[in-house]
Amino acid sequence: MSELPLKWECVDISTFLYPVTTGVKPFIGKRKYYSTGSINGKAYLNEGEYTFQERPARANRMAEEGDVLQARMQGTDKVLLIDKSLSGQLFSTGFLQFRIIEKTYVSKLLLFFMKSGYFLKQRDEFATGSTQIALTDRGLSNIKLLVPPFNEQLRIVAKLEKLLHKIDACKERLDKIPLILKRFRQSVLSAACSGRLTEDWRKEHNEPEWKDAKIGDYCLDSFYGPRFGREEYVPEGIPTIRTTDFTDNGKIILSRPPCVLIPNEKKGKFLLRKNDLLITRTGSIGKMAIFRENYEAIPSAYLIRFRFKPEVSVDYLFLWLMSPEGQNLLGLGATAVTQPNVNAETIKGMPIPLPSLPEQQEIVRRVEALFKKADAIETRYKKAKAFVDKLTQSILAKAFRGELVAQDPNDEPASVLLERIRAEKQKSQKKVVSIKDRVEKYKPFIPSDLPMAAEEKAPYGNKRKKKRER
């Protein structure tokens, strides 16, 4: 920060706070243990309870109420303010631990500071390591802390709590949208494949009732994607389509596919045709797409290709297989009673309620129209979520620029807090030196008439040894 707000200070974090070193004093009973992985947003779950002797090697921190813990690994923003329920519990050495001198820095403001981009950018800049990049105690000495006047700290915390509470409430509402959209799409598919969606259309057009059929009744043939040797792959050739090229709505978007050379005499067997249905049989089992492209392509080894008669709509078959009923028969649905079993013969043997071809086409049209509306809502949701996700950092940045609350010229400047901390630390150092001096001056009383084990002439404990030597 090039220019500090009025009466603020920018100091080394280790000079203003007490970075707590690792080490746990022996304790009786069991304590809960929390690692950096225990924290998930506002929720935290302990990884077990341990005695002093049984605790994991990394369980080498014990926190007190008011301490602030921050995950030292690069790329994470996990931070924790210790309350009464967490005080006295064990924490991982994967945390940095800070203790505040009373009435110099508000604990909640330190929590917000360590969530801010101002701190996280410094943490990631000074983090080091080969296998796991993290902020070491040495790197910590480079971190700068922004210190507002104490009364201003209180105003900032009050304002941040109010604003961030609103943002959290907004996030909670937004987080419900994906599940609502998923349930909506499943409801549409269920209604479509049971006849409820086009019941009015069927009556209006005097369409016949649906008949029971099997997918195999309308399947011309099926084909398992071929395997190729390493030497058959070439930089330029015919692309092989993989599951990773499938979108959730059954489209195919190639992403740097492996290519092979195919002899002309095998092209008729291997190449895909328009309206071929592709279903994944291993890995992402049951994921599917319809081939509608204008280029030559081959299904990969993990796909099954189905080709259907013209009197059935492949789009309708796709929708039915994606419906809750179809997914359950594949063993993939939420209420499925069988294990996933995706192979050509199983799929051909699946029963399917089949309307007339015109009604199949009407079902596809109506489902696509409803899904288009759901897609529009999902796009708006993603934009809103991206905005809200950035809003927290924007507010924190504003807070630590001194722009969130009004500044009071009557506030005691932060420089006074610095003087208080220096005095407190000097007092602590003198106390440590005084204790050290007393330890060094202390000489235990040893009566002169007692035999000493260290004496050469009458060794206490060597007498037995000498007797045995005789």
Coordinates of N, CA and C in Angstrom, one line a residue, residues 198-207:
T198 N -47.0 -34.5 -22.9 CA -47.7 -34.3 -24.2 C -49.1 -34.9 -24.2
E199 N -49.7 -35.0 -23.0 CA -51.0 -35.6 -22.9 C -52.0 -34.8 -23.7
D200 N -52.0 -33.4 -23.6 CA -52.9 -32.5 -24.3 C -52.7 -32.6 -25.8
W201 N -51.4 -32.7 -26.2 CA -51.1 -32.8 -27.7 C -51.6 -34.1 -28.3
R202 N -51.5 -35.2 -27.5 CA -51.9 -36.5 -28.0 C -53.4 -36.5 -28.2
K203 N -54.1 -36.0 -27.3 CA -55.6 -35.9 -27.4 C -56.0 -35.0 -28.6
E204 N -55.3 -33.9 -28.7 CA -55.7 -33.0 -29.8 C -55.4 -33.6 -31.2
H205 N -54.4 -34.4 -31.3 CA -54.0 -34.9 -32.6 C -54.4 -36.4 -32.8
N206 N -55.2 -36.9 -31.8 CA -55.8 -38.2 -31.9 C -54.6 -39.3 -32.1
E207 N -53.6 -39.1 -31.4 CA -52.4 -40.0 -31.5 C -52.7 -41.3 -30.7

